[in-house]
Coordinates of C-alpha atoms in Angstrom, one line a residue:
M1 CA -40.9 60.2 42.9
S2 CA -40.2 62.1 46.5
F3 CA -37.1 62.2 48.5
E4 CA -36.4 62.0 52.2
V5 CA -33.6 61.6 54.6
A6 CA -33.4 59.1 57.8
M7 CA -30.9 58.5 60.4
T8 CA -30.9 57.0 63.8
T9 CA -31.0 59.0 67.1
E10 CA -27.3 58.4 67.8
V11 CA -26.1 59.7 64.4
S12 CA -28.4 62.8 64.8
I13 CA -27.0 63.6 68.4
Q14 CA -23.4 63.0 67.2
A15 CA -23.9 65.5 64.1
R16 CA -26.0 68.2 66.1
E17 CA -23.4 68.1 69.2
H18 CA -20.8 68.9 66.5
L19 CA -22.6 71.4 64.3
L20 CA -24.5 73.4 67.1
Q21 CA -21.6 73.4 69.5
H22 CA -21.0 77.1 69.1
F23 CA -24.6 78.2 69.1
D24 CA -25.0 76.2 72.4
D25 CA -22.0 78.3 73.8
G26 CA -23.5 81.6 72.9
E27 CA -21.4 82.1 69.8
N28 CA -23.1 83.0 66.3
Q29 CA -20.9 80.6 64.6
E30 CA -22.0 77.9 61.9
D31 CA -20.1 74.7 61.5
L32 CA -19.9 71.9 59.2
C33 CA -19.1 68.1 58.7
F34 CA -19.4 65.2 56.1
A35 CA -21.2 62.0 56.4
L36 CA -22.1 58.9 54.7
W37 CA -25.4 57.5 53.4
R38 CA -26.8 54.6 51.8
P39 CA -30.0 54.6 49.4
S40 CA -33.2 53.0 50.5
T41 CA -35.5 52.9 47.3
G42 CA -39.1 52.3 47.4
N43 CA -41.9 52.5 44.6
C44 CA -42.3 56.3 45.1
R45 CA -39.7 57.5 47.5
R46 CA -35.9 57.5 47.6
T47 CA -34.4 57.7 51.0
G48 CA -30.9 58.6 52.0
L49 CA -30.0 56.6 55.1
I50 CA -27.1 58.7 57.1
Y51 CA -25.2 56.0 59.1
R52 CA -21.8 57.4 59.7
V53 CA -20.8 61.1 60.7
V54 CA -17.1 62.0 59.5
L55 CA -16.1 64.7 61.7
P56 CA -13.3 67.1 60.9
Q57 CA -9.8 66.8 62.1
N58 CA -7.5 69.4 63.1
G59 CA -7.0 71.9 60.1
E60 CA -9.5 70.4 58.0
R61 CA -12.2 73.3 58.3
D62 CA -12.1 77.1 59.0
L63 CA -14.5 79.1 61.2
H64 CA -15.2 82.7 60.3
G65 CA -18.7 83.1 61.3
N66 CA -19.7 81.0 58.1
A67 CA -17.7 77.8 57.7
S68 CA -15.4 76.3 55.0
F69 CA -13.6 73.1 54.6
Q70 CA -10.1 72.2 53.5
P71 CA -9.7 70.1 50.2
R72 CA -8.1 67.3 52.2
Y73 CA -11.2 66.9 54.4
L74 CA -13.4 66.5 51.1
V75 CA -10.8 64.1 49.8
R76 CA -10.8 62.1 52.9
A77 CA -14.6 61.8 53.2
I78 CA -14.9 60.8 49.4
E79 CA -12.3 58.0 50.0
L80 CA -14.1 56.8 52.9
A81 CA -17.5 56.8 50.9
H82 CA -15.9 55.0 48.3
R83 CA -14.3 52.3 50.3
E84 CA -17.7 51.7 52.1
H85 CA -19.7 51.8 48.8
A86 CA -21.7 54.7 50.2
G87 CA -22.8 58.2 49.2
L88 CA -21.3 61.6 50.5
A89 CA -23.5 63.8 52.8
F90 CA -22.6 67.3 53.5
M91 CA -23.8 68.8 56.8
H92 CA -23.7 72.3 58.1
S93 CA -25.7 74.3 60.8
H94 CA -27.5 77.8 60.5
P95 CA -28.8 80.2 63.1
G96 CA -32.4 80.1 62.4
H97 CA -35.1 77.8 63.5
G98 CA -37.4 75.3 61.6
W99 CA -36.9 74.1 58.0
Q100 CA -33.9 75.9 56.5
G101 CA -33.7 77.4 53.0
M102 CA -30.5 77.8 51.2
S103 CA -28.2 81.1 50.8
N104 CA -26.4 81.7 47.3
A105 CA -23.4 80.5 49.2
D106 CA -25.1 77.3 50.3
I107 CA -26.0 76.5 46.7
V108 CA -22.7 77.3 45.2
A109 CA -20.8 75.3 48.1
E110 CA -23.2 72.0 47.4
R111 CA -24.1 72.3 43.6
D112 CA -20.8 73.7 42.3
V113 CA -18.0 72.6 44.7
L114 CA -19.3 69.4 46.0
G115 CA -21.8 68.1 43.8
Y116 CA -19.4 66.9 40.8
P117 CA -16.6 65.5 43.3
A118 CA -19.2 63.5 44.9
K119 CA -20.4 61.7 41.9
A120 CA -16.9 59.9 42.4
T121 CA -19.0 57.6 44.9
G122 CA -21.5 56.6 42.4
L123 CA -24.3 58.3 44.4
P124 CA -25.6 61.9 44.5
L125 CA -24.7 64.5 47.0
L126 CA -26.9 64.7 49.9
G127 CA -27.0 68.0 51.8
L128 CA -28.2 68.6 55.3
T129 CA -28.9 71.7 57.2
V130 CA -29.7 71.8 61.0
G131 CA -31.1 74.9 62.5
A132 CA -30.1 76.3 65.8
D133 CA -33.3 74.6 67.3
G134 CA -32.1 71.0 66.1
Y135 CA -34.6 71.1 63.2
W136 CA -33.1 69.1 60.3
S137 CA -33.8 69.7 56.5
G138 CA -32.4 68.2 53.5
R139 CA -31.9 67.8 49.6
F140 CA -30.3 65.6 47.0
W141 CA -28.0 67.0 44.1
E142 CA -28.6 64.9 41.0
K143 CA -26.8 65.4 37.6
V144 CA -29.4 65.8 34.8
R145 CA -28.3 66.4 31.3
G146 CA -25.0 67.7 32.6
E147 CA -26.1 70.2 35.4
M148 CA -26.6 69.5 39.0
V149 CA -30.4 69.7 39.9
R150 CA -31.6 69.9 43.5
R151 CA -34.2 67.5 44.6
A152 CA -36.1 69.0 47.8
C153 CA -36.6 66.3 50.5
E154 CA -40.2 66.2 52.0
K155 CA -38.9 65.4 55.6
V156 CA -36.0 64.2 57.6
R157 CA -36.8 61.3 60.0
V158 CA -34.8 60.5 63.2
V159 CA -35.5 56.9 64.4
G160 CA -34.6 56.1 68.1
A161 CA -35.2 53.2 70.5
D162 CA -37.7 55.2 72.4
S163 CA -38.7 58.2 70.2
Y164 CA -39.4 59.1 66.6
L165 CA -39.1 62.5 65.3
A166 CA -40.1 63.8 61.9
Y167 CA -39.0 67.2 60.4
F168 CA -41.3 68.3 57.5
D169 CA -40.8 70.9 54.8
D170 CA -44.2 72.6 55.2
K171 CA -44.0 74.0 51.7
I172 CA -44.0 70.6 50.3
V173 CA -46.0 68.8 52.9
P174 CA -48.1 71.4 54.4
P175 CA -49.8 70.6 58.0
P176 CA -53.3 69.7 57.7
E177 CA -56.2 72.3 58.5
R178 CA -57.8 71.9 61.8
R179 CA -61.1 70.0 61.4
E180 CA -64.1 69.9 64.0
A181 CA -64.1 66.0 63.4
L182 CA -60.7 65.8 65.2
K183 CA -61.4 68.4 68.0
R184 CA -61.0 65.8 70.7
T185 CA -57.9 64.2 69.2
I186 CA -56.3 67.5 68.7
D187 CA -57.2 68.6 72.3
T188 CA -55.6 65.6 73.7
W189 CA -52.1 65.7 72.3
G190 CA -51.9 69.0 70.9
K191 CA -51.9 70.6 67.4
E192 CA -48.0 70.1 66.6
A193 CA -48.1 66.6 67.5
Q194 CA -51.3 66.0 65.4
N195 CA -49.8 67.8 62.5
N196 CA -46.7 65.5 62.5
I197 CA -48.9 62.4 63.1
A198 CA -51.3 63.2 60.3
R199 CA -48.5 63.6 57.7
L200 CA -46.7 60.3 58.4
K201 CA -47.2 57.4 55.9
V202 CA -48.6 54.5 57.8
G203 CA -48.4 51.0 56.5
I204 CA -50.6 48.0 57.6
V205 CA -49.4 44.6 56.5
G206 CA -52.4 42.1 57.2
L207 CA -55.7 43.2 57.1
G208 CA -57.2 40.3 59.3
S209 CA -58.9 40.7 62.8
V210 CA -56.1 42.8 64.0
G211 CA -55.0 44.8 61.0
C212 CA -58.6 45.9 60.2
I213 CA -59.1 47.4 63.8
V214 CA -55.7 49.2 63.4
A215 CA -56.9 50.6 60.0
E216 CA -59.9 51.7 61.5
T217 CA -58.1 53.5 64.1
M218 CA -55.7 55.1 61.7
A219 CA -58.7 56.5 59.7
R220 CA -60.3 58.0 63.0
V221 CA -57.3 59.7 64.0
G222 CA -56.7 61.7 60.6
I223 CA -53.8 59.7 59.1
A224 CA -53.9 61.0 55.3
H225 CA -51.5 58.3 53.8
L226 CA -52.3 54.7 54.4
T227 CA -50.8 51.6 52.6
L228 CA -52.8 48.4 52.9
I229 CA -51.0 45.1 52.0
D230 CA -52.7 41.7 52.3
P231 CA -53.3 38.9 49.6
D232 CA -56.2 37.1 50.9
T233 CA -60.0 37.3 50.4
V234 CA -62.8 37.0 52.9
E235 CA -63.8 33.5 54.1
P236 CA -66.8 32.4 56.0
H237 CA -64.6 31.5 59.0
N238 CA -63.3 35.2 59.1
L239 CA -66.6 36.7 59.7
D240 CA -66.5 36.5 63.5
R241 CA -63.4 38.6 63.5
L242 CA -63.3 41.1 60.5
L243 CA -64.6 44.7 61.5
Y244 CA -65.3 45.6 57.8
A245 CA -67.0 42.2 56.4
S246 CA -70.3 40.6 56.5
E247 CA -71.6 37.4 54.6
R248 CA -72.1 39.6 51.2
D249 CA -68.3 40.2 51.4
I250 CA -67.2 36.6 51.2
G251 CA -64.8 36.0 48.4
K252 CA -63.9 40.0 48.2
R253 CA -60.4 41.3 48.6
K254 CA -59.5 42.3 52.3
V255 CA -57.5 45.4 51.1
D256 CA -60.5 46.5 49.1
L257 CA -63.1 46.2 51.8
A258 CA -60.7 47.8 54.3
T259 CA -60.2 50.8 51.7
R260 CA -63.9 51.2 51.4
T261 CA -64.2 51.3 55.2
I262 CA -61.4 53.8 55.5
M263 CA -62.7 56.1 53.0
S264 CA -65.9 56.3 54.6
H265 CA -64.7 56.9 58.1
T266 CA -61.9 59.2 57.7
T267 CA -61.6 62.3 59.7
A268 CA -58.7 63.7 57.6
G269 CA -59.7 66.5 55.0
S270 CA -58.4 64.1 52.2
I271 CA -56.8 60.6 52.2
E272 CA -54.7 58.7 50.0
V273 CA -55.0 54.8 50.3
T274 CA -52.5 52.4 48.5
A275 CA -54.1 49.0 48.4
L276 CA -52.0 46.1 47.3
P277 CA -53.6 42.6 47.2
M278 CA -50.3 40.6 47.5
S279 CA -47.8 39.2 50.0
I280 CA -45.2 41.4 51.7
H281 CA -42.4 39.3 50.3
E282 CA -43.5 40.3 46.7
E283 CA -41.2 43.0 45.2
S284 CA -43.7 45.6 44.5
A285 CA -45.3 45.2 48.1
Y286 CA -41.8 45.1 49.6
K287 CA -41.0 48.4 48.0
A288 CA -44.5 50.0 48.9
A289 CA -43.6 49.3 52.7
I290 CA -40.4 50.9 52.1
D291 CA -42.3 54.0 51.1
C292 CA -44.1 54.2 54.6
D293 CA -42.8 56.0 57.9
I294 CA -43.9 53.3 60.2
L295 CA -45.4 49.8 59.8
F296 CA -47.9 47.6 61.5
S297 CA -47.2 43.9 61.5
C298 CA -50.5 42.2 61.6
V299 CA -49.5 39.1 60.1
D300 CA -49.1 35.5 61.6
R301 CA -46.8 34.0 58.9
P302 CA -43.0 33.6 59.6
I303 CA -41.9 35.1 56.2
G304 CA -44.1 38.4 56.6
R305 CA -42.4 38.8 60.0
D306 CA -38.9 38.2 58.6
V307 CA -39.4 40.8 55.7
L308 CA -40.9 43.4 58.2
N309 CA -38.0 42.5 60.8
H310 CA -35.6 43.3 58.0
I311 CA -37.2 46.5 56.9
A312 CA -37.2 47.9 60.5
Y313 CA -33.4 47.6 60.5
A314 CA -32.1 47.9 57.2
H315 CA -34.6 50.8 56.1
L316 CA -35.0 52.5 59.4
I317 CA -38.7 52.2 59.3
P318 CA -40.1 51.3 62.7
V319 CA -42.3 48.3 62.9
V320 CA -45.0 47.7 65.6
D321 CA -45.8 43.9 66.0
G322 CA -48.3 42.0 68.0
G323 CA -49.2 38.3 68.5
I324 CA -51.6 35.8 70.1
A325 CA -51.1 32.7 71.6
I326 CA -54.0 30.5 72.5
E327 CA -54.4 27.0 74.1
T328 CA -57.6 25.0 74.3
M329 CA -58.2 21.7 76.2
N330 CA -61.3 19.5 75.8
D331 CA -63.0 22.2 73.6
Q332 CA -62.4 24.8 76.5
L333 CA -60.0 27.7 76.7
H334 CA -57.1 26.8 78.7
S335 CA -55.0 30.0 78.3
A336 CA -54.5 33.0 76.1
H337 CA -51.4 35.2 75.8
W338 CA -50.9 38.2 73.9
R339 CA -48.1 40.9 73.4
S340 CA -47.1 44.1 71.3
H341 CA -43.6 45.3 70.6
L342 CA -41.7 47.9 68.8
I343 CA -39.1 46.7 66.3
G344 CA -36.2 48.7 65.1
P345 CA -32.4 49.9 65.8
H346 CA -31.4 49.1 69.3
R347 CA -34.5 47.1 70.1
Q348 CA -35.0 43.4 70.2
C349 CA -36.0 42.1 66.9
M350 CA -39.0 39.8 66.3
R351 CA -36.8 36.7 65.9
C352 CA -35.0 37.2 69.2
L353 CA -38.5 37.9 70.6
G354 CA -39.7 34.5 69.7
Q355 CA -42.1 35.4 67.3
Y356 CA -40.8 33.2 64.6
N357 CA -37.5 31.5 63.7
T358 CA -35.6 30.5 60.7
S359 CA -36.8 27.1 60.6
M360 CA -40.3 28.5 60.5
V361 CA -39.2 30.7 57.3
T362 CA -37.9 27.5 55.6
M363 CA -40.9 25.7 56.2
E364 CA -43.0 28.1 54.8
L365 CA -40.8 28.7 51.7
D366 CA -40.7 24.9 51.0
G367 CA -44.4 24.6 51.6
S368 CA -44.1 22.4 54.8
L369 CA -46.1 24.9 56.9
T370 CA -49.3 24.3 54.7
D371 CA -48.8 20.6 54.4
P372 CA -51.2 18.6 56.7
S373 CA -49.3 15.5 56.8
Y374 CA -46.0 17.3 57.8
I375 CA -47.7 19.5 60.5
A376 CA -49.3 16.3 62.0
S377 CA -45.9 14.9 62.4
L378 CA -44.7 17.8 64.5
P379 CA -44.9 17.7 68.1
P380 CA -47.9 20.1 69.7
E381 CA -45.5 22.9 70.7
A382 CA -44.0 23.0 67.2
R383 CA -47.2 23.5 65.4
T384 CA -48.4 26.8 64.5
T385 CA -51.9 27.7 65.3
N386 CA -54.5 30.3 64.2
Q387 CA -57.2 30.3 66.9
N388 CA -58.4 33.7 67.8
V389 CA -61.5 35.5 68.7
F390 CA -62.7 39.2 68.1
P391 CA -62.3 40.5 71.9
F392 CA -58.6 39.2 71.7
S393 CA -57.9 40.9 68.5
L394 CA -59.3 43.9 69.9
S395 CA -56.7 44.0 72.7
V396 CA -53.9 43.1 70.6
A397 CA -54.7 46.0 68.1
A398 CA -55.2 48.4 70.9
M399 CA -51.7 47.5 72.4
E400 CA -50.1 47.8 68.9
V401 CA -51.8 51.3 68.3
N402 CA -51.2 52.8 71.8
L403 CA -47.6 51.7 71.5
M404 CA -47.2 53.7 68.2
F405 CA -48.8 56.8 69.7
R406 CA -46.7 56.3 73.0
Y407 CA -43.5 56.1 70.6
L408 CA -44.5 59.1 68.6
L409 CA -45.6 61.4 71.4
A410 CA -42.5 60.4 73.8
R411 CA -40.8 63.0 75.8
D412 CA -37.3 62.9 77.1
W413 CA -38.4 62.5 80.7
W414 CA -40.8 59.6 80.0
P415 CA -39.6 56.1 80.7
R416 CA -38.3 53.9 77.7
V417 CA -40.9 52.4 75.5
R418 CA -41.0 48.6 76.3
Q419 CA -42.5 45.5 75.2
Q420 CA -46.1 44.8 76.5
D421 CA -47.2 41.2 77.6
Y422 CA -50.7 40.3 79.0
R423 CA -51.8 36.7 80.1
F424 CA -55.7 36.5 79.9
V425 CA -56.3 34.0 82.7
T426 CA -54.0 35.3 85.3
Q427 CA -54.2 38.9 84.1
D428 CA -50.6 39.4 84.5
I429 CA -49.0 42.3 82.6
G430 CA -45.1 42.3 82.0
F431 CA -42.7 44.5 80.6
P432 CA -39.8 42.9 79.3
A433 CA -37.0 45.1 77.7
N434 CA -34.2 43.0 76.6
G435 CA -31.8 43.4 73.5
C436 CA -31.0 40.8 70.6
R437 CA -29.1 37.9 71.5
S438 CA -25.6 37.7 70.8
G439 CA -24.7 36.9 67.0
C440 CA -28.2 38.1 65.8
E441 CA -27.5 39.3 62.3
F442 CA -30.4 42.0 62.4
P443 CA -28.6 44.7 64.4
Q444 CA -25.8 44.4 61.6
R445 CA -28.3 45.5 59.0
V446 CA -28.9 49.0 60.6
A447 CA -29.2 51.5 57.6
K448 CA -27.8 49.1 55.0
G449 CA -30.7 50.2 52.7
D450 CA -30.9 48.6 49.3
S451 CA -27.5 46.9 49.8
V452 CA -29.2 44.1 51.4
A453 CA -32.4 42.2 51.0
P454 CA -34.2 39.0 51.9
F455 CA -33.0 36.4 49.3
Y456 CA -36.6 35.2 48.5
L457 CA -38.1 38.3 47.5
K458 CA -40.2 37.4 44.5
E459 CA -40.7 40.0 41.5
R460 CA -44.2 40.2 40.6
Q461 CA -44.7 38.8 36.9
K462 CA -46.4 41.2 34.5
P463 CA -48.3 40.1 31.4
A464 CA -46.7 41.1 28.3
R465 CA -48.0 44.1 26.6
S466 CA -45.9 44.4 23.4
W467 CA -48.4 44.8 20.6
G468 CA -46.0 45.9 17.8
L469 CA -45.7 44.1 14.5
P470 CA -43.1 41.5 15.5
A471 CA -45.2 40.7 18.5
L472 CA -48.3 40.1 16.4
R473 CA -46.4 37.9 13.9
S474 CA -45.3 36.0 16.8
R475 CA -48.9 35.3 18.0
L476 CA -50.3 34.6 14.6
S477 CA -47.6 31.9 14.1
Y478 CA -48.3 30.3 17.3
L479 CA -52.0 30.3 16.5
F480 CA -51.6 28.7 13.0
R481 CA -49.2 26.0 14.5
L482 CA -51.7 25.2 17.1
L483 CA -54.7 24.9 14.4
Q484 CA -52.5 22.5 12.4
R485 CA -51.9 20.3 15.4
R486 CA -55.6 19.9 16.0
R487 CA -56.2 18.9 12.4

């Protein structure tokens, strides 16, 4: 199990402005504050989602080169955490740059002074340090057999509306070695950017016509950790759009074929691919998505989009989504429209974008969406369609991939990241930038983590593997009764 921290840009800015205020004024003075966090638990990763900074009030902390807090400040922070069913986080600043280690005084403060009182919240203490350059580092303190044990974090993620920053512990996740295969890529956006991009865990949900192109791109740019989620197998009508499939692959699982192609085309020194042949609303796949740092939504089903919409907000994992709408008339192309957009805190969600609606989710849950008689009874504008061709998929995949890199490479002076719309017939390109509609529930889920989840998540049923004596007797008894009935 790995450990990480995530927060929104707004939370990071508020904490940094307080913690670094003295360094910014030219003083060699550290500072501290408390914060609240909620857990986000995947299959292989636990993340602390910082959602609120609890700044000190007058007289609650002392500054003396180092910094110390008064007991009433700790009590106030723990009471807030307990009231909001959250964990306690302790933040402080260091004069150094980059990922920060811990002095003996730091360890005593977190392990011995704060670790045990923080247990009153029901969650471990989360410690964070910010260097004078604004670089975050983090760790958890868990009680194991009566002692406080430090769990080092691999990275701290800061998720914004227009930029995405990741601060890595190079000792746990070392930057990749420069490889000749990536020379042009590194020369384009620089070694530092490539080091960060290559270490991100990227998930692709849907390995159809768009997803397979996205997967190929991730392999080519040196991504070292990929998660692929898709329950489907290749069918004959897929062959005009799947980059990795031919006639001999009919009936094979899409995730397996995509994995094979990625492994043969990767430019990374080593690559880890997690392939899950299941739907995103199955619990194991859902948790695998939560293990990722950024997700591609390459699905055309409302439930899939609803789950990813939820993850983007509740777990602070940005989602890049895209879609294609095609109209035909008298066996001719009438219009084609595709778009790509970034989903996450302080950005418009997929439901408000019109990518799906609640009734469509209900229809898929009760089976109406696949019932031919029900679909035939709907007016044409209410029917979902799956027409698509490879050139259009190529365009959507390119929009999604470029939107991801634009987000990861963003500079402070660049314009904000916007939704991209393209109309094939008129060749118009639009850049809407609206927020969610009033009353939308998804902005209320920001950094809620494990405390909220889609109600329809399905736990994957595992076959029983009990081979003890009671289980053996039960099986023999069942077989005996079955034989008697047949007689």
